[in-house]
mmCIF file of C-alpha atoms in Angstrom:
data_model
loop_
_atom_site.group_PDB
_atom_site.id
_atom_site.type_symbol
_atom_site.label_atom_id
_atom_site.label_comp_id
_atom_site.label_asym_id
_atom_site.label_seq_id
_atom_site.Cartn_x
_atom_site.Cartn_y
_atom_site.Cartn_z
ATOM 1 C CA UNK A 1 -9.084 24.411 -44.364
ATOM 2 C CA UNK A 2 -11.315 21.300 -43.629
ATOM 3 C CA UNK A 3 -9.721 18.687 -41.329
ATOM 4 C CA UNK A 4 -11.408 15.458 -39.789
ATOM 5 C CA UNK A 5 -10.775 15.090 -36.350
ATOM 6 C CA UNK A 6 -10.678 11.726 -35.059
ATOM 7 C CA UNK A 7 -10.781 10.772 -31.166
ATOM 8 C CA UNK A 8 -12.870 11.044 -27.807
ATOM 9 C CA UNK A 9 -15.068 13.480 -26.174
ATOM 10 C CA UNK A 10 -16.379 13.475 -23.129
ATOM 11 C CA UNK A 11 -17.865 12.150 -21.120
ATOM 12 C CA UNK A 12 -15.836 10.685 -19.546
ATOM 13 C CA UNK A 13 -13.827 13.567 -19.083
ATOM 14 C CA UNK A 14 -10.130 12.595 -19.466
ATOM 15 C CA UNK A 15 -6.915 14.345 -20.756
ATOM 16 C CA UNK A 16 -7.157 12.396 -24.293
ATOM 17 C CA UNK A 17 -10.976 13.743 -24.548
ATOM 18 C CA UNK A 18 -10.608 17.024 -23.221
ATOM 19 C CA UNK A 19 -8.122 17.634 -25.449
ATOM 20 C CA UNK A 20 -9.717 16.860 -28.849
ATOM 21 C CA UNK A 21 -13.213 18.617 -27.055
ATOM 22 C CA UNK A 22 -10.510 21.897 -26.627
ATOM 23 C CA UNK A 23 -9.095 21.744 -30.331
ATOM 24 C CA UNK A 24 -12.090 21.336 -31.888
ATOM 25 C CA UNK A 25 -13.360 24.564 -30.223
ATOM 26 C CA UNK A 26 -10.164 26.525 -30.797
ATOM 27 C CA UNK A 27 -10.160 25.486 -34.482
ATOM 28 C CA UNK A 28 -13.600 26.714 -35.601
ATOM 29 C CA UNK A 29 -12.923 29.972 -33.914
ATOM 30 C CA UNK A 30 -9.902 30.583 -36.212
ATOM 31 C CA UNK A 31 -12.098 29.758 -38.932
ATOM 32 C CA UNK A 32 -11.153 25.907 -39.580
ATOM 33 C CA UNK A 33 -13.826 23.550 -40.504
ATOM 34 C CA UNK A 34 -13.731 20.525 -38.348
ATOM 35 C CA UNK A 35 -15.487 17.297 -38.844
ATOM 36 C CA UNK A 36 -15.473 14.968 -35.424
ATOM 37 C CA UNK A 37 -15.277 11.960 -36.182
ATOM 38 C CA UNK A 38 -16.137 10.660 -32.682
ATOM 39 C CA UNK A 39 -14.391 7.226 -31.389
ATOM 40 C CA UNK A 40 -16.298 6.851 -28.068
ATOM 41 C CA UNK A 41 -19.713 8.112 -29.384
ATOM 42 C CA UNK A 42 -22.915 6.925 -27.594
ATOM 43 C CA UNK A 43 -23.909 3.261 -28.001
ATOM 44 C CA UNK A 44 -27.216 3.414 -30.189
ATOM 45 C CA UNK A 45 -29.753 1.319 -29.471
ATOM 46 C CA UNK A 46 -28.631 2.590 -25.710
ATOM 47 C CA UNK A 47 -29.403 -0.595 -23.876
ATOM 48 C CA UNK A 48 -26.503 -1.983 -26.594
ATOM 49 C CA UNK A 49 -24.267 -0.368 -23.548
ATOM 50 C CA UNK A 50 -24.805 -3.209 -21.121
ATOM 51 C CA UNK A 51 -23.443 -5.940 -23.888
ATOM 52 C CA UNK A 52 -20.126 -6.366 -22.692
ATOM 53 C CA UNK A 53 -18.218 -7.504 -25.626
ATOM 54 C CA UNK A 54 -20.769 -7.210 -28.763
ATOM 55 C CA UNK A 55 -20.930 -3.401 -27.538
ATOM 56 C CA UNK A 56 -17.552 -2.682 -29.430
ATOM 57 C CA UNK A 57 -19.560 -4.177 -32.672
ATOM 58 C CA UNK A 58 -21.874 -1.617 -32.537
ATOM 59 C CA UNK A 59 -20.071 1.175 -32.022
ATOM 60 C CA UNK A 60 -16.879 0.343 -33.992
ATOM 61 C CA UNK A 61 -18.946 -0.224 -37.464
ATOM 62 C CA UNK A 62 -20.860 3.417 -37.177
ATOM 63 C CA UNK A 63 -17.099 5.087 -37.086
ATOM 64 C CA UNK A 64 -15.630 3.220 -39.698
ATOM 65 C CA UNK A 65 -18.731 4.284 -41.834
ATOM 66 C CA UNK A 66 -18.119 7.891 -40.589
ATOM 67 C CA UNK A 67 -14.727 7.929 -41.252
ATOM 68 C CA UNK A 68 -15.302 6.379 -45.131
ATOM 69 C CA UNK A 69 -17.482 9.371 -45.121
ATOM 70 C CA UNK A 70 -15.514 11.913 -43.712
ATOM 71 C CA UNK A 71 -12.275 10.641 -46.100
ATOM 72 C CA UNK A 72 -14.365 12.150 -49.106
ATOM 73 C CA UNK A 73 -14.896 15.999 -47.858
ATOM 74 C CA UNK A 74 -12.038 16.379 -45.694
ATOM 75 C CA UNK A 75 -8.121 17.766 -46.839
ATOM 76 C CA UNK A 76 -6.790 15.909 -44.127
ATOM 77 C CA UNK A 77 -7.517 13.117 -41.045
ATOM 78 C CA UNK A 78 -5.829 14.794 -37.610
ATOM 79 C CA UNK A 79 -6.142 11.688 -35.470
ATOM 80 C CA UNK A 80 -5.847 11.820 -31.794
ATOM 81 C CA UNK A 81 -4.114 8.323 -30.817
ATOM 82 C CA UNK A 82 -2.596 6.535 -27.923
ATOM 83 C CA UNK A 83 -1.992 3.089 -26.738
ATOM 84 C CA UNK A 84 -3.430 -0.516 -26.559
ATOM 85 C CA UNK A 85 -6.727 -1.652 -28.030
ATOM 86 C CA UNK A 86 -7.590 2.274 -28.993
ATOM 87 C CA UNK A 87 -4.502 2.012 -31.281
ATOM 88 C CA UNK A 88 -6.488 -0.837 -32.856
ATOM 89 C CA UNK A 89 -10.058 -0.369 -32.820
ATOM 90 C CA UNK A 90 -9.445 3.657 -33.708
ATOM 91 C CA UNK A 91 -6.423 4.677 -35.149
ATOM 92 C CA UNK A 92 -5.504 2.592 -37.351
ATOM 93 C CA UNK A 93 -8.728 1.887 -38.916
ATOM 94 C CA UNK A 94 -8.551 5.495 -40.006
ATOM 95 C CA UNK A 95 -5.010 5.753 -40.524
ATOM 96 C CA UNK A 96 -5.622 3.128 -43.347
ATOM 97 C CA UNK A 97 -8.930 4.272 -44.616
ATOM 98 C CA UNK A 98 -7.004 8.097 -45.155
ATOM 99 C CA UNK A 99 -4.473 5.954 -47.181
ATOM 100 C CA UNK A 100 -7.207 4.511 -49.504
ATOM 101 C CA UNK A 101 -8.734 7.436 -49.820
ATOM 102 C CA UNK A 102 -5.608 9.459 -50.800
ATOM 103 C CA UNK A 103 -6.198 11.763 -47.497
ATOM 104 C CA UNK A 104 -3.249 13.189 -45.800
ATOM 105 C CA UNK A 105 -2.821 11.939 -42.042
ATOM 106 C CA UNK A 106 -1.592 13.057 -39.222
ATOM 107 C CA UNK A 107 -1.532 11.016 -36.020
ATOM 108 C CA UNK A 108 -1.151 12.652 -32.632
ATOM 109 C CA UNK A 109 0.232 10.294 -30.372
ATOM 110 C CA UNK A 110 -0.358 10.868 -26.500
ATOM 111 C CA UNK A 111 0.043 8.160 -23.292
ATOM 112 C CA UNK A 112 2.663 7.152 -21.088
ATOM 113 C CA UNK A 113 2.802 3.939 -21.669
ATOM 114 C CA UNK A 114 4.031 3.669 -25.050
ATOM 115 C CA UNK A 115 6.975 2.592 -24.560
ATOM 116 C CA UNK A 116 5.839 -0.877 -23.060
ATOM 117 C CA UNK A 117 2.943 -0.658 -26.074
ATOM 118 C CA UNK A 118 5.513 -0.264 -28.805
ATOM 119 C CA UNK A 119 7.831 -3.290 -26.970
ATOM 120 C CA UNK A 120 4.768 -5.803 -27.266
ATOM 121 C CA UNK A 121 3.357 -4.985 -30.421
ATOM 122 C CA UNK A 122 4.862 -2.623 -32.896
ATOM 123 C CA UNK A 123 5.367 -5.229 -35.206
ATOM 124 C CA UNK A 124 1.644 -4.325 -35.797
ATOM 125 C CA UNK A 125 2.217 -0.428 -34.697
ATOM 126 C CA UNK A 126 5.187 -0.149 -37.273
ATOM 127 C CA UNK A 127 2.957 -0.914 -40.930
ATOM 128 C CA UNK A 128 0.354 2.081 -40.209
ATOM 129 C CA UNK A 129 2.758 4.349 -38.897
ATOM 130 C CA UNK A 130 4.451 4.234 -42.314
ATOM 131 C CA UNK A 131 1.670 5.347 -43.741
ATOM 132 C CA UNK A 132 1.730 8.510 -41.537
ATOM 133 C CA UNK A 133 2.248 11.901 -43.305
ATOM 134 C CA UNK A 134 3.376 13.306 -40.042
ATOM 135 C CA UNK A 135 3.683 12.460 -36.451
ATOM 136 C CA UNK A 136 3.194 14.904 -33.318
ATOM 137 C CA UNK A 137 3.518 14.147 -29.743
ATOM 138 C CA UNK A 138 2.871 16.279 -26.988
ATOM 139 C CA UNK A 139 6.302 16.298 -25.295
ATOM 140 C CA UNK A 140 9.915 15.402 -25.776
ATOM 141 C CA UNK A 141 9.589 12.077 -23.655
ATOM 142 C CA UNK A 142 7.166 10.712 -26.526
ATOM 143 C CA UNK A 143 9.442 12.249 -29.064
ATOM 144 C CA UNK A 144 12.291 10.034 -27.357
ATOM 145 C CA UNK A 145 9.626 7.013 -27.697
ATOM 146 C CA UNK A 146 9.038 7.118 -31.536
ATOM 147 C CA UNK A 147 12.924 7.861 -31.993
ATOM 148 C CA UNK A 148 14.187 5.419 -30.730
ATOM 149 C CA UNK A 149 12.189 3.088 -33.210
ATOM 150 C CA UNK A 150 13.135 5.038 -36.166
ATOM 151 C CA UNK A 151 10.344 7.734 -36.392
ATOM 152 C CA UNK A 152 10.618 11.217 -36.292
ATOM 153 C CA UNK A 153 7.585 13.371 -34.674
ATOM 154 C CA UNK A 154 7.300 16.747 -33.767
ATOM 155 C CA UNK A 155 6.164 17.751 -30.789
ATOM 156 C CA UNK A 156 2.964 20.192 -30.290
ATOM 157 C CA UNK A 157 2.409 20.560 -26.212
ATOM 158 C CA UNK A 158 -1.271 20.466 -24.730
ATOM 159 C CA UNK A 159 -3.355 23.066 -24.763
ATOM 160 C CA UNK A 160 -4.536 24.783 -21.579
ATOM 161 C CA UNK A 161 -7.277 27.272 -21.515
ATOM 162 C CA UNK A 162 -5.818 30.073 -19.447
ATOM 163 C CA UNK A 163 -9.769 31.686 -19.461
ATOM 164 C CA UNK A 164 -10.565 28.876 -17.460
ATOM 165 C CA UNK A 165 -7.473 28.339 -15.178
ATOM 166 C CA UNK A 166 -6.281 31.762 -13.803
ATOM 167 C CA UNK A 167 -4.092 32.898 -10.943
ATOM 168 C CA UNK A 168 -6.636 36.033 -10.759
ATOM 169 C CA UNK A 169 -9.937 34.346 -10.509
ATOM 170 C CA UNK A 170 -11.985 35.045 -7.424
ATOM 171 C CA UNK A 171 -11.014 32.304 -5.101
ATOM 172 C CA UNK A 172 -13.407 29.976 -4.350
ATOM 173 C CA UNK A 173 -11.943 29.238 -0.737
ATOM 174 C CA UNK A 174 -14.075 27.598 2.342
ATOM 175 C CA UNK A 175 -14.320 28.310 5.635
ATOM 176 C CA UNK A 176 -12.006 25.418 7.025
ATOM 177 C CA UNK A 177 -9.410 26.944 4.464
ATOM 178 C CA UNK A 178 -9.754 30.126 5.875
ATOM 179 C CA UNK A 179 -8.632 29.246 9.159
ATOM 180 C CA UNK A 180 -5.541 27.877 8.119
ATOM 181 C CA UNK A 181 -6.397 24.320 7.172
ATOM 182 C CA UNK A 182 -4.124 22.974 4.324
ATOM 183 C CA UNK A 183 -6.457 21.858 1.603
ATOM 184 C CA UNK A 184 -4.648 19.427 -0.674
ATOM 185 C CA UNK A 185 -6.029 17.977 -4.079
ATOM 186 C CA UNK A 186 -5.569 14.865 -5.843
ATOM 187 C CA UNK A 187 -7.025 15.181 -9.704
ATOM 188 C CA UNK A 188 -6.447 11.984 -11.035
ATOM 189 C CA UNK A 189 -8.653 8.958 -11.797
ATOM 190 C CA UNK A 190 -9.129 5.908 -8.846
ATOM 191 C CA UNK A 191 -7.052 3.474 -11.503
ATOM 192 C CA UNK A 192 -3.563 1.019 -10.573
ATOM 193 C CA UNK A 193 -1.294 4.027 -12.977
ATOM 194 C CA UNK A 194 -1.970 6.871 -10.680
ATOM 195 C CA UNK A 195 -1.118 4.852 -7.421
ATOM 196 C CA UNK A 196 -3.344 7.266 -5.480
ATOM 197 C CA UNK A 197 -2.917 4.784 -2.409
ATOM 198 C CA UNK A 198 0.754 6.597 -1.864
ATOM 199 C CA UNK A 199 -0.649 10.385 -1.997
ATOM 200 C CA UNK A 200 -3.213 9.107 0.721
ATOM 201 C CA UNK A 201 -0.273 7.665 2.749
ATOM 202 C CA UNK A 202 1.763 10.849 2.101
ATOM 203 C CA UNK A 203 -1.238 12.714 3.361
ATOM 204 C CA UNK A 204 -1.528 10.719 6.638
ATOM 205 C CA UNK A 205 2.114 11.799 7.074
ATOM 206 C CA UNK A 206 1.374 15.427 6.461
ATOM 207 C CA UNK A 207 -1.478 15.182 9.020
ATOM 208 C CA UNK A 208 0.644 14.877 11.603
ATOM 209 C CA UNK A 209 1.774 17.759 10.966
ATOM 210 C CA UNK A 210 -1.157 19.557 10.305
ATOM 211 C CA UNK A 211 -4.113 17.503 12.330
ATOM 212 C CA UNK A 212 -6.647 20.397 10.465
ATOM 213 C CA UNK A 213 -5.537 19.617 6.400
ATOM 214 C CA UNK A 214 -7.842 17.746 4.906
ATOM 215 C CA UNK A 215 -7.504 15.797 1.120
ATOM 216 C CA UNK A 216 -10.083 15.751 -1.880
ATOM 217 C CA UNK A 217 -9.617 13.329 -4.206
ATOM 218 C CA UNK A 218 -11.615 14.171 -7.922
ATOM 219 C CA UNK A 219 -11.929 11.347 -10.202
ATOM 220 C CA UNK A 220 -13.682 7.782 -10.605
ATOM 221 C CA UNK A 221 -12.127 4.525 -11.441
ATOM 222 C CA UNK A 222 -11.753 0.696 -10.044
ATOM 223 C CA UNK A 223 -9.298 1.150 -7.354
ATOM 224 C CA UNK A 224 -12.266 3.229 -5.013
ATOM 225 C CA UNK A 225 -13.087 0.644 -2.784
ATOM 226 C CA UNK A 226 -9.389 -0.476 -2.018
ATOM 227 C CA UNK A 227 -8.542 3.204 -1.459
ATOM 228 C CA UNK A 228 -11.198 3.791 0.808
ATOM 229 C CA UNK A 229 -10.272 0.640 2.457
ATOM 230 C CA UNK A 230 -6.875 2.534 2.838
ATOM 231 C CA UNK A 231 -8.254 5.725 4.435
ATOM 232 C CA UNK A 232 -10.104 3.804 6.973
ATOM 233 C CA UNK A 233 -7.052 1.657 7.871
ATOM 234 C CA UNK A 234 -4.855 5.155 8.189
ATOM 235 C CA UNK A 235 -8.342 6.668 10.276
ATOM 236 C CA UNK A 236 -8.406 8.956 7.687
ATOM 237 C CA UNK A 237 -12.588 9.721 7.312
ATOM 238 C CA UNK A 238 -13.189 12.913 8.303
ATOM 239 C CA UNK A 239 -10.207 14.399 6.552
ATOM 240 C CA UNK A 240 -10.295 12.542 2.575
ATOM 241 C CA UNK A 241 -13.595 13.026 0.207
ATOM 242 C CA UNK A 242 -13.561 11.494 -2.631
ATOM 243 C CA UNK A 243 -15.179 13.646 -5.018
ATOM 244 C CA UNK A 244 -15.715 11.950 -7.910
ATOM 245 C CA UNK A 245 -15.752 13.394 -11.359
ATOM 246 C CA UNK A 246 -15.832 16.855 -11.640
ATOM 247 C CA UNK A 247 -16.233 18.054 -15.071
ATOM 248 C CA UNK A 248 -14.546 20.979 -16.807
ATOM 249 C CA UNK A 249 -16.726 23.438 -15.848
ATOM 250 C CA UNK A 250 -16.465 22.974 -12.153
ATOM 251 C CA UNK A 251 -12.825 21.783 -11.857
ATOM 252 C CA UNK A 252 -11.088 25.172 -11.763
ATOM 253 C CA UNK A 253 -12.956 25.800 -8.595
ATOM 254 C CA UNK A 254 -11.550 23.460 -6.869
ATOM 255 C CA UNK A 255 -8.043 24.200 -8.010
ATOM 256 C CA UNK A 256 -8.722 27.325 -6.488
ATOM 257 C CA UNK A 257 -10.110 26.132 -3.158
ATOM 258 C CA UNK A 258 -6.154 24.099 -2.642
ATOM 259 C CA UNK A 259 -3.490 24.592 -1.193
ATOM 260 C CA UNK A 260 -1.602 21.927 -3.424
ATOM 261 C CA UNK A 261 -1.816 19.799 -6.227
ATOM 262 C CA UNK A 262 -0.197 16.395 -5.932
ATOM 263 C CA UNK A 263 0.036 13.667 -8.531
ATOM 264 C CA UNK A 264 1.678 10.197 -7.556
ATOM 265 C CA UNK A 265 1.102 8.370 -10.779
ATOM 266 C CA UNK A 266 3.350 5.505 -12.060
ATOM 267 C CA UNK A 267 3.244 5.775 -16.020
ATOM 268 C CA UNK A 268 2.675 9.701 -17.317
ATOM 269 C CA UNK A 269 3.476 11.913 -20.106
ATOM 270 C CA UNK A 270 1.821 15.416 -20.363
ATOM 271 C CA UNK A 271 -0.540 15.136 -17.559
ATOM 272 C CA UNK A 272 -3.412 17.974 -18.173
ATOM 273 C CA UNK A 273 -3.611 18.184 -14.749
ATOM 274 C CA UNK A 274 -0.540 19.377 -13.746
ATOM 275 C CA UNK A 275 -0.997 22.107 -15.964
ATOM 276 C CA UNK A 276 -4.508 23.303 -14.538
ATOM 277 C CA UNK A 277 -2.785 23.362 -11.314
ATOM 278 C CA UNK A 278 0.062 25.630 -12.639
ATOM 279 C CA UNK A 279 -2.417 27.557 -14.270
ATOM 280 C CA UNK A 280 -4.664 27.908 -11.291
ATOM 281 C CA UNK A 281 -1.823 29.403 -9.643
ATOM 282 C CA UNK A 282 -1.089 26.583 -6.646
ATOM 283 C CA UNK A 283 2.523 24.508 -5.833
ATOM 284 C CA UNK A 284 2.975 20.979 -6.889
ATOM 285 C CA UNK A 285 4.132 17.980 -6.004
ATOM 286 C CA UNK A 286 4.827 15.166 -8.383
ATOM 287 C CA UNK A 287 6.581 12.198 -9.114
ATOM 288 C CA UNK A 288 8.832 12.457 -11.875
ATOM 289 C CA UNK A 289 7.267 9.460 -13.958
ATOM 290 C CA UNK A 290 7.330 9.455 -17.839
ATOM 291 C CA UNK A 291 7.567 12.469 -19.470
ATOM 292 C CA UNK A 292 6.600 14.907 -16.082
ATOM 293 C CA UNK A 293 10.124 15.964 -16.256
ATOM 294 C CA UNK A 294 9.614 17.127 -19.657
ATOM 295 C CA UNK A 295 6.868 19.447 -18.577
ATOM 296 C CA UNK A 296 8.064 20.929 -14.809
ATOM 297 C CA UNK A 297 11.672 21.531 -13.753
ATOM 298 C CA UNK A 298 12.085 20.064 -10.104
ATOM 299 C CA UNK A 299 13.005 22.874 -7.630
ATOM 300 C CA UNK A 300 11.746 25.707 -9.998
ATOM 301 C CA UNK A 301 8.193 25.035 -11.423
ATOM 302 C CA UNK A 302 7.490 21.900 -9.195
ATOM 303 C CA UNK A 303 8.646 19.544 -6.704
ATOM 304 C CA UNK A 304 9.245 16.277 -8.141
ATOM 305 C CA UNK A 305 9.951 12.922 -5.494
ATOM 306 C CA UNK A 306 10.535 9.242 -6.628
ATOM 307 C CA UNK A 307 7.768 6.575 -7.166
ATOM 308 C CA UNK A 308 5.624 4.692 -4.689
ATOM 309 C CA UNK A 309 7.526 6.918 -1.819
ATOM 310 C CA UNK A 310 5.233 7.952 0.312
ATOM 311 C CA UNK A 311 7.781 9.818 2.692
ATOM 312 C CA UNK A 312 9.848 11.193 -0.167
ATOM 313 C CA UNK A 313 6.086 12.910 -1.044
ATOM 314 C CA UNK A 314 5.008 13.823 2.362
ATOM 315 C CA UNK A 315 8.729 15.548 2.604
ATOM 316 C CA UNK A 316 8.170 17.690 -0.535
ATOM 317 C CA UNK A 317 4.294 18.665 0.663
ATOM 318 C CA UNK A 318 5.399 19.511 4.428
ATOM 319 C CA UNK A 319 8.380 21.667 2.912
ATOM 320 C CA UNK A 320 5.900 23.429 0.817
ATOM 321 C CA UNK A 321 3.248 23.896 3.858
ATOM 322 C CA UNK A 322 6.008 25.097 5.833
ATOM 323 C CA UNK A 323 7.829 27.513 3.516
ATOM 324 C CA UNK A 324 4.936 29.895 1.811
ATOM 325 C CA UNK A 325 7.971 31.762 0.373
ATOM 326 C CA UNK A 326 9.155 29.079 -1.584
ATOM 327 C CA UNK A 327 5.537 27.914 -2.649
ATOM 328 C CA UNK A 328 4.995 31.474 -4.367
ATOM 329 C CA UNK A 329 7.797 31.433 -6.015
ATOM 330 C CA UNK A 330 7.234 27.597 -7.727
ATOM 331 C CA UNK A 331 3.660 29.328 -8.563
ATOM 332 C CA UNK A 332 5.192 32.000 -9.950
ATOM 333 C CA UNK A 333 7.542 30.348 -12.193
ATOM 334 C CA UNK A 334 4.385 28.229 -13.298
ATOM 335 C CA UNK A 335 2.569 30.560 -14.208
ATOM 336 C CA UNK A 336 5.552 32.259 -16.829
ATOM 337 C CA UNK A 337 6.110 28.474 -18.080
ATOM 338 C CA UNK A 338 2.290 27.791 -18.709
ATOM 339 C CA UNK A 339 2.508 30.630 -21.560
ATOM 340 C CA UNK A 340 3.769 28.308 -24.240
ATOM 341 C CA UNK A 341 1.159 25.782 -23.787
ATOM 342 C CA UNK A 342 -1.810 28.392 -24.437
ATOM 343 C CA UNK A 343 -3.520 28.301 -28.236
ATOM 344 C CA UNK A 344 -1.815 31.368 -29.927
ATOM 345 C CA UNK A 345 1.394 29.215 -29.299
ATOM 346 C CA UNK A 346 0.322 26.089 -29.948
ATOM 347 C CA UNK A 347 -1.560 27.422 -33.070
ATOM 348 C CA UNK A 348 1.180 28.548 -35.070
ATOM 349 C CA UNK A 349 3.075 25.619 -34.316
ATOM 350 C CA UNK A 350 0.152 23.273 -35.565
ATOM 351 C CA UNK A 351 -0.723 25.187 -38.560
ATOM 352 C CA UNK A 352 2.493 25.115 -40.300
ATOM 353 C CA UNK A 353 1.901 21.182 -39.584
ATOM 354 C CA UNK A 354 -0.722 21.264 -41.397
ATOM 355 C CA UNK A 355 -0.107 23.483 -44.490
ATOM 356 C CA UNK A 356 3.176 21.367 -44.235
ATOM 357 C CA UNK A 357 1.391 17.972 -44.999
ATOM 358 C CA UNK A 358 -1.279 19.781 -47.506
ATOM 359 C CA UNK A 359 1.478 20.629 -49.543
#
């Protein structure tokens, strides 16, 4: 089998990127040849990069040529989509060029915010998704999406690489967590959709509780300065680091180093993270935006608390902190539900997808 796979790679390293990076890997291992066809791939000349504006010239024309390419060697186009201008610039570009070129598509739709995509422009979303040979969305929230406009999708979960993520892994634990210090972990990006400014305030809460836990925050984004802003206001210094981005390589160790995972964002579907963290073997506590609820089960694989409530969160993490019992068991149940979202499951189901469309 020879697909074309069509989406990002890191850097930077987010959950649409790490994702294609994963089944790209996966797929030539089980003997698939895969052609990237990369949508985020370096600016060339490089000093193109600081061209804000004429930068999307220059990288936009080198894919389109790739995909015309590509659409001449490859049985099918497995296109990794999601919302706004990337529906656009990317995915629809290729879902028309498969068209033309009589290549089978498939279009993997991933990203909260759908829903309020589709509302403002699916009057341009609707004509290439007709074209579509098949549709498959990561969880039954998106599924409920594409429905409810008329399309029917099939959902194939995320992948998570237990290898890299596991319960048994020699802990990677420091000294101040050794002596009893609550290390919680925020692994989202600084941006408005994650409202990381109520984890921090749910923290501050916590802290009160226990003066010795102390927050890292892993990702980059816009909203840095205000949050910082917010930690200083809540005399919050010595106890939040902002850690920036931590690739994949060096992520599980800081799973490992927590306590607890928490994740306040606003607009979610399948978030990658929350599956490290039930893969890594530590309790979490979520809002139950999107399509979370889709992926844990409050009071059994996570604790999930309303949005932009700080107190509803710092209720959940205290309850957690204060109950180890309870904590092993949501870990436990994680790490039985995490099974279906490893590769040999994921495989079979994506397979048949694709021998489906090939035929």
């Amino acid at each position: 089998m020879h697909i074309g796979l069509v989406g990002p790679m890191p850097p930077p390293f987010g959950g649409m990127a790490n994702q294609t990076k994963q089944l790209e890997k996966l797929l030539q291992q089980d003997g698939v040849s895969v052609e990237l066809i990369r949508v985020n791939a370096a600016y060339q000349p490089k000093w193109v990069a600081g061209l804000r504006g004429l930068r999307a010239v220059f990288r936009l024309v080198p894919y389109l040529i790739h995909l015309w390419r590509a659409a001449n060697k490859v049985q099918l186009f497995h296109i990794m989509a999601n919302s706004g201008w990337a529906w656009h610039l990317y995915a629809a570009p290729a879902i028309w060029i498969a068209k033309f070129k009589r290549v089978p598509v498939i279009v993997n739709y991933r990203g909260g915010e759908a829903a309020v995509f589709f509302q403002k422009s699916f009057f341009l979303v609707r004509p290439s998704l007709m074209k579509t040979d098949a549709i498959i969305v990561p969880s039954g929230f998106l599924e409920g999406v594409f429905e409810e406009r008329g399309f029917s999708s099939s959902i194939v979960p995320n992948i998570i690489d237990l290898s890299r993520f596991t319960a048994e892994a020699e802990l990677v634990v420091s000294d101040v967590n050794k002596k009893g210090a609550p290390h919680i972990v925020v692994t989202r990006n600084l941006e408005s959709i994650y409202d990381n400014a109520t984890a921090i305030r749910a923290f501050r809460i916590v802290k009160d509780h226990f003066p010795n836990a102390y927050l890292t925050i892993a990702g980059v984004g816009p909203e840095k300065q205000m949050l910082e802003d917010i930690v200083a206001e809540l005399r919050l210094q010595d106890a939040v680091t902002f850690a920036g981005r931590i690739d994949n390589d060096h992520i599980a160790k800081l799973y490992h180093s927590a306590d607890m995972m928490v994740n306040a964002s606003l607009v979610d579907n399948m978030p990658i993270s929350i599956l490290e963290a039930l893969a890594s073997g530590i309790p979490v506590v979520t809002t139950d935006a999107g399509g979370i609820p889709f992926l844990v089960e409050h009071e059994k694989t996570a604790l999930l608390v309303p949005l932009k409530d700080p107190v509803a969160m710092s209720d959940a993490m205290l309850r957690l902190l204060k109950d180890p019992d309870q904590a092993r068991k949501l870990c436990d149940a994680g790490l039985q539900a995490i099974q279906k979202y490893t590769w040999p499951v994921i495989k079979e189901q994506l397979l048949s997808i694709y021998k489906q469309v090939l035929k």
